[in-house]
CSV table of C-alpha atoms in Angstrom, one decimal:
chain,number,residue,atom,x,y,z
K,1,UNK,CA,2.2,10.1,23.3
K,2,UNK,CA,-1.4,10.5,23.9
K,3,UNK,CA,-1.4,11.6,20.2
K,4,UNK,CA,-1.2,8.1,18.7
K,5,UNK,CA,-4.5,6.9,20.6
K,6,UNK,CA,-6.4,6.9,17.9
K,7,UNK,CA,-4.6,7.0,14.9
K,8,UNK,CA,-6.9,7.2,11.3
K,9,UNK,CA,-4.9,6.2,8.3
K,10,UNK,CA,-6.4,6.9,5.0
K,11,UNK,CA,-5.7,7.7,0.8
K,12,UNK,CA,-8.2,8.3,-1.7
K,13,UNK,CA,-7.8,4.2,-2.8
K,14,UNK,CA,-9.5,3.9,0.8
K,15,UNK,CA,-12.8,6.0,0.5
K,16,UNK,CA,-16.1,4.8,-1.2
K,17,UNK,CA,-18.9,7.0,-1.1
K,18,UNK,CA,-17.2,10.3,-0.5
K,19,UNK,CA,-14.1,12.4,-1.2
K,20,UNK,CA,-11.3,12.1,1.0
K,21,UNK,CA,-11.6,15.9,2.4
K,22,UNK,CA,-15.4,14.7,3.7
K,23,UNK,CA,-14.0,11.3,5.0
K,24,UNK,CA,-11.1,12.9,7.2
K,25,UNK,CA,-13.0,16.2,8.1
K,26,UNK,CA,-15.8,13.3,9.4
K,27,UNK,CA,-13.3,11.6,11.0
K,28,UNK,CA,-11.7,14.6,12.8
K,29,UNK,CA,-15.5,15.4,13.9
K,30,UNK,CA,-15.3,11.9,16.0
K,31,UNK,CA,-12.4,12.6,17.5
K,32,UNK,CA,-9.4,10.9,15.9
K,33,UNK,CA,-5.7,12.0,17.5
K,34,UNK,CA,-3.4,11.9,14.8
K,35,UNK,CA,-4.2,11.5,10.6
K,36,UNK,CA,-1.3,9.6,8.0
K,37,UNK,CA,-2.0,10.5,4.6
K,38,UNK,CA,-1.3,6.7,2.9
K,39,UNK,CA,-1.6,7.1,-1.1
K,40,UNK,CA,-1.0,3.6,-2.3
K,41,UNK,CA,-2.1,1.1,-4.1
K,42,UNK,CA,-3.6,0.1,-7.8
K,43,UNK,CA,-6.1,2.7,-7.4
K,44,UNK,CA,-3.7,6.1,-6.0
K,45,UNK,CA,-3.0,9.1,-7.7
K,46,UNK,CA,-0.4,10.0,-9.3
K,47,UNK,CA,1.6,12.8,-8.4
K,48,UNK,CA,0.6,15.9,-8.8
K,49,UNK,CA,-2.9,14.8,-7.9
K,50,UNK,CA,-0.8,13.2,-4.2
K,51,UNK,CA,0.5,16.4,-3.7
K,52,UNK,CA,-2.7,18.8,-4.4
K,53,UNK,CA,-5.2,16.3,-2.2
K,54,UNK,CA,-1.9,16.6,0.3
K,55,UNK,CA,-2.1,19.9,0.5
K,56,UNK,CA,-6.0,19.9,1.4
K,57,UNK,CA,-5.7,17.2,4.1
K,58,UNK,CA,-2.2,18.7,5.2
K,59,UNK,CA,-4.4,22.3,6.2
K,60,UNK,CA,-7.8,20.7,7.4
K,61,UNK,CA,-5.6,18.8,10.1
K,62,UNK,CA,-3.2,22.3,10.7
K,63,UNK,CA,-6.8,23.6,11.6
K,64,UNK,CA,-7.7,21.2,14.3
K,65,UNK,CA,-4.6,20.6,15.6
K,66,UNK,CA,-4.3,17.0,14.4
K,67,UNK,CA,-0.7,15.6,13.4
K,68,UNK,CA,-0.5,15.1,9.9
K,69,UNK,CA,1.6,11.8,9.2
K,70,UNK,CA,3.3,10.9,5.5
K,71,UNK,CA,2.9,7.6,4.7
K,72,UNK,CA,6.7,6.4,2.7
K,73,UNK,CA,7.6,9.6,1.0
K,74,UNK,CA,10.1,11.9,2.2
K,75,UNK,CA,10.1,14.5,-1.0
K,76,UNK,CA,5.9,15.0,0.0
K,77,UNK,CA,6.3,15.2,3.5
K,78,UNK,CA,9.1,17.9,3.6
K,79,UNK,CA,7.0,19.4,0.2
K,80,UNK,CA,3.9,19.4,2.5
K,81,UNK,CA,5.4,20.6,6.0
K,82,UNK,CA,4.0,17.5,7.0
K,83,UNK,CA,4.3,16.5,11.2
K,84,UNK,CA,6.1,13.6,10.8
K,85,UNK,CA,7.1,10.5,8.2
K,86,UNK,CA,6.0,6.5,8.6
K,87,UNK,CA,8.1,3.9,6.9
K,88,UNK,CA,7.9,0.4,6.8
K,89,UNK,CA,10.8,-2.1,6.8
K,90,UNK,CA,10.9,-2.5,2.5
K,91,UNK,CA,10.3,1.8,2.7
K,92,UNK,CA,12.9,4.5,3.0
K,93,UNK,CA,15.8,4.0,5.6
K,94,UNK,CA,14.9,5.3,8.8
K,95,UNK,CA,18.2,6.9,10.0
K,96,UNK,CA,18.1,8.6,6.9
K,97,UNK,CA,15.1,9.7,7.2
K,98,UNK,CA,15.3,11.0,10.6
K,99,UNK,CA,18.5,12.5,9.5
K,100,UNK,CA,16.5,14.5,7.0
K,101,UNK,CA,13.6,15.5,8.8
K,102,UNK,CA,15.8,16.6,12.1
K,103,UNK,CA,14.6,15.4,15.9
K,104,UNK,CA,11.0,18.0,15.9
K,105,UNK,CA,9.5,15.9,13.6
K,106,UNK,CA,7.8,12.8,14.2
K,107,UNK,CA,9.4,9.4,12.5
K,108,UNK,CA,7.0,6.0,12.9
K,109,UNK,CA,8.8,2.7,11.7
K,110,UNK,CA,6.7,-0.5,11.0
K,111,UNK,CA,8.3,-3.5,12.8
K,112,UNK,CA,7.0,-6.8,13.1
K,113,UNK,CA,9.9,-8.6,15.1
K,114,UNK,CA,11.5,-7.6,18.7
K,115,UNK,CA,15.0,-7.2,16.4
K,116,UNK,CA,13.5,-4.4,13.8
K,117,UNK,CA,12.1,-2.7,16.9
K,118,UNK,CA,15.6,-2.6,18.4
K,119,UNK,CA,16.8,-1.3,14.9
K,120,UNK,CA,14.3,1.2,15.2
K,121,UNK,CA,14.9,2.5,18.2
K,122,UNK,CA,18.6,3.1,17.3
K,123,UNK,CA,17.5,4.8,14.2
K,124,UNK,CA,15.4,7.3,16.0
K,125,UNK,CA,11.7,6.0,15.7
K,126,UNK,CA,9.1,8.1,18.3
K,127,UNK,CA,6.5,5.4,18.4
K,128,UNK,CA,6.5,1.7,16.5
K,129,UNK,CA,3.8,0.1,13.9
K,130,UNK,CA,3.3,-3.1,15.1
K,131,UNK,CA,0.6,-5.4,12.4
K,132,UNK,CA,-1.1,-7.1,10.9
K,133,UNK,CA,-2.9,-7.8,14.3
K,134,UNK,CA,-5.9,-9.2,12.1
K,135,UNK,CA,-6.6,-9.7,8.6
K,136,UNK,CA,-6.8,-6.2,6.7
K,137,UNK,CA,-8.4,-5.5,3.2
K,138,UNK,CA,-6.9,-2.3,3.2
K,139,UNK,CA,-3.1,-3.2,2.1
K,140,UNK,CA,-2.3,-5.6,-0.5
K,141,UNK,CA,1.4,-6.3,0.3
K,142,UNK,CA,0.6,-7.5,3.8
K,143,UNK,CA,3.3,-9.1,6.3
K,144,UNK,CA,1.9,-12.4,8.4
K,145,UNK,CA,-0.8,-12.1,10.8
K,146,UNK,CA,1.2,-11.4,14.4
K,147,UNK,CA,0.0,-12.7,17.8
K,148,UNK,CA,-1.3,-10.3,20.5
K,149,UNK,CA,1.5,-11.7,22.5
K,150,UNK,CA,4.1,-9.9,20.6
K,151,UNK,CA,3.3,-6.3,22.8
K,152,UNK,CA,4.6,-8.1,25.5
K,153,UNK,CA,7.8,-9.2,23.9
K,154,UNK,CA,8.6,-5.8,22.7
K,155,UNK,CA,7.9,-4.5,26.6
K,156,UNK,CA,10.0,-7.6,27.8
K,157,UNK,CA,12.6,-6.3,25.7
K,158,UNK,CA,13.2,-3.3,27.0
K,159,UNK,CA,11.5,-1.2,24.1
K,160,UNK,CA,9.8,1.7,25.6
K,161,UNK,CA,8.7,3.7,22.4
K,162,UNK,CA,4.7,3.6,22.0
K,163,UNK,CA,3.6,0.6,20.5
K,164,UNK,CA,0.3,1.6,17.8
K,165,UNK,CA,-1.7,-1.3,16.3
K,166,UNK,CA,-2.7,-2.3,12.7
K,167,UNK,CA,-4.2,-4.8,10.5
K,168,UNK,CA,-8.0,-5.6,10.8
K,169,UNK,CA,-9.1,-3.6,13.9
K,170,UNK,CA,-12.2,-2.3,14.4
K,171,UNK,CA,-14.4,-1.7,17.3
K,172,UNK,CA,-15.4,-5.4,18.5
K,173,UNK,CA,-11.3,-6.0,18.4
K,174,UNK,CA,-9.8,-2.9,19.6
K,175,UNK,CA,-10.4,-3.9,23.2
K,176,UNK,CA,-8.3,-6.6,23.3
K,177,UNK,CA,-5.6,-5.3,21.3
K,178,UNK,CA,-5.2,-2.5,23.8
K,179,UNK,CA,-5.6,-4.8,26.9
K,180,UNK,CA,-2.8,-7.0,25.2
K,181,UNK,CA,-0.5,-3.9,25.2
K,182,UNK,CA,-0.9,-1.6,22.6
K,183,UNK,CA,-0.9,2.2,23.5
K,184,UNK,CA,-3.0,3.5,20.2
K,185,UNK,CA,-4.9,1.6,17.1
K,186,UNK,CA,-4.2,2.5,13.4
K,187,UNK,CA,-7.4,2.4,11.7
K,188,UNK,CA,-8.2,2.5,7.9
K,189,UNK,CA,-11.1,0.4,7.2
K,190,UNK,CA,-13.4,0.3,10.4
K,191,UNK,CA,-13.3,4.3,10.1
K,192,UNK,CA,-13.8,4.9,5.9
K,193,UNK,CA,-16.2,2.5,5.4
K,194,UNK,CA,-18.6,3.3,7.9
K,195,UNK,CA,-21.9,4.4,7.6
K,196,UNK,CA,-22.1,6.7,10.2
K,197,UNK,CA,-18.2,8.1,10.3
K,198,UNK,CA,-18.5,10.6,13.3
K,199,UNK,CA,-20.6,8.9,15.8
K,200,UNK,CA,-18.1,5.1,15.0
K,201,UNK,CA,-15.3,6.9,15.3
K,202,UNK,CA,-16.5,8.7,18.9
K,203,UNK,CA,-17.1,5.1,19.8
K,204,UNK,CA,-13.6,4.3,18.9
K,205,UNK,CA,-12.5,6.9,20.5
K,206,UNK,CA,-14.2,6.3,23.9
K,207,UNK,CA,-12.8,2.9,23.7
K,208,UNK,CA,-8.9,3.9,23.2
K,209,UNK,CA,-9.6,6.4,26.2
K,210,UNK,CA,-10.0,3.7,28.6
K,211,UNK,CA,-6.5,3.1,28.5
């Protein structure tokens, strides 16, 4: 799924100095594959406000053929047409959700041991979250730090669903997450809070295309 290369997460509790429209249309401009609208956190929306900065996001990625992901909230993604949902293990079931959203939409579960990825699998996951790689500002309710080593265990067990990165990336780490066996990097941070958003995340992105 050469869709999950470079994969920008991003809410409003994520952007600094400029609306989220700007940051994600910036974003797109560099090059990013795939786009999950996360609104969490002490500083997200509420609802109606979720749903109306949804809506924007949802149609700037529609334009440029970018995959719109829903972070963790089944009545917004089917309300927004999204691509595809993303839950984590505390989140929604996954079988339930894939049950909802049928087998064209994408479904991302985030795993962090070889027997939730197996769970996954069997509950119809396209691709698996694997994180916190590093140490991440950008969640507050974050699991413990993984080792790189744990690509490999997935791979040794047999899981053959793409494996996509979190936690702390950025591009002086990203290399040797994908040499340790990731097939794409989730990125909040290193892409929001740079200066220059187009021209990092075009370095980003000629980094995951080595791979």
């Amino acid at each position: 799924m050469e869709f999950l290369k470079l994969y920008f997460i991003m809410g409003s509790q994520d952007c600094m100095d400029r609306t989220p429209e700007e940051t994600l249309a910036l974003a797109i401009e560099g090059g990013i594959t795939c786009f999950q609208y996360r609104e969490k956190g002490t500083r997200s929306l509420g609802e109606i406000e979720k749903y109306e900065l949804g809506k924007k996001l949802r149609e700037l990625c529609g334009k440029h053929r970018i995959p719109f992901i829903v972070n963790d909230d089944l009545p917004l993604a089917i309300a927004l047409d999204a691509d595809g949902v993303h839950v984590g293990q505390d989140d929604e079931n996954a079988k339930y959700i894939r049950e909802t959203i049928g087998p064209n939409k994408i479904l991302g579960v985030s795993t962090h041991t070889v027997e939730e990825g197996l769970q996954a699998v069997r509950d119809g996951a396209d691709y698996l979250g694997i994180g916190p790689i590093y140490p991440t500002i950008s969640k507050e309710d974050t699991e413990k730090q993984q080792n790189l080593d744990i690509f490999t265990k997935f791979c040794n067990t047999g899981i053959s669903l793409p494996l996509v990165a979190i936690g702390g990336i950025n591009s002086t780490n990203g290399e040797t997450v994908m040499k340790a066996g990731a097939n794409g990097l989730a990125i909040i941070s290193d892409i929001c809070r740079a200066s220059h958003i187009p021209e990092h995340t075009k370095l980003l992105r000629r980094l995951v295309d080595e791979f």
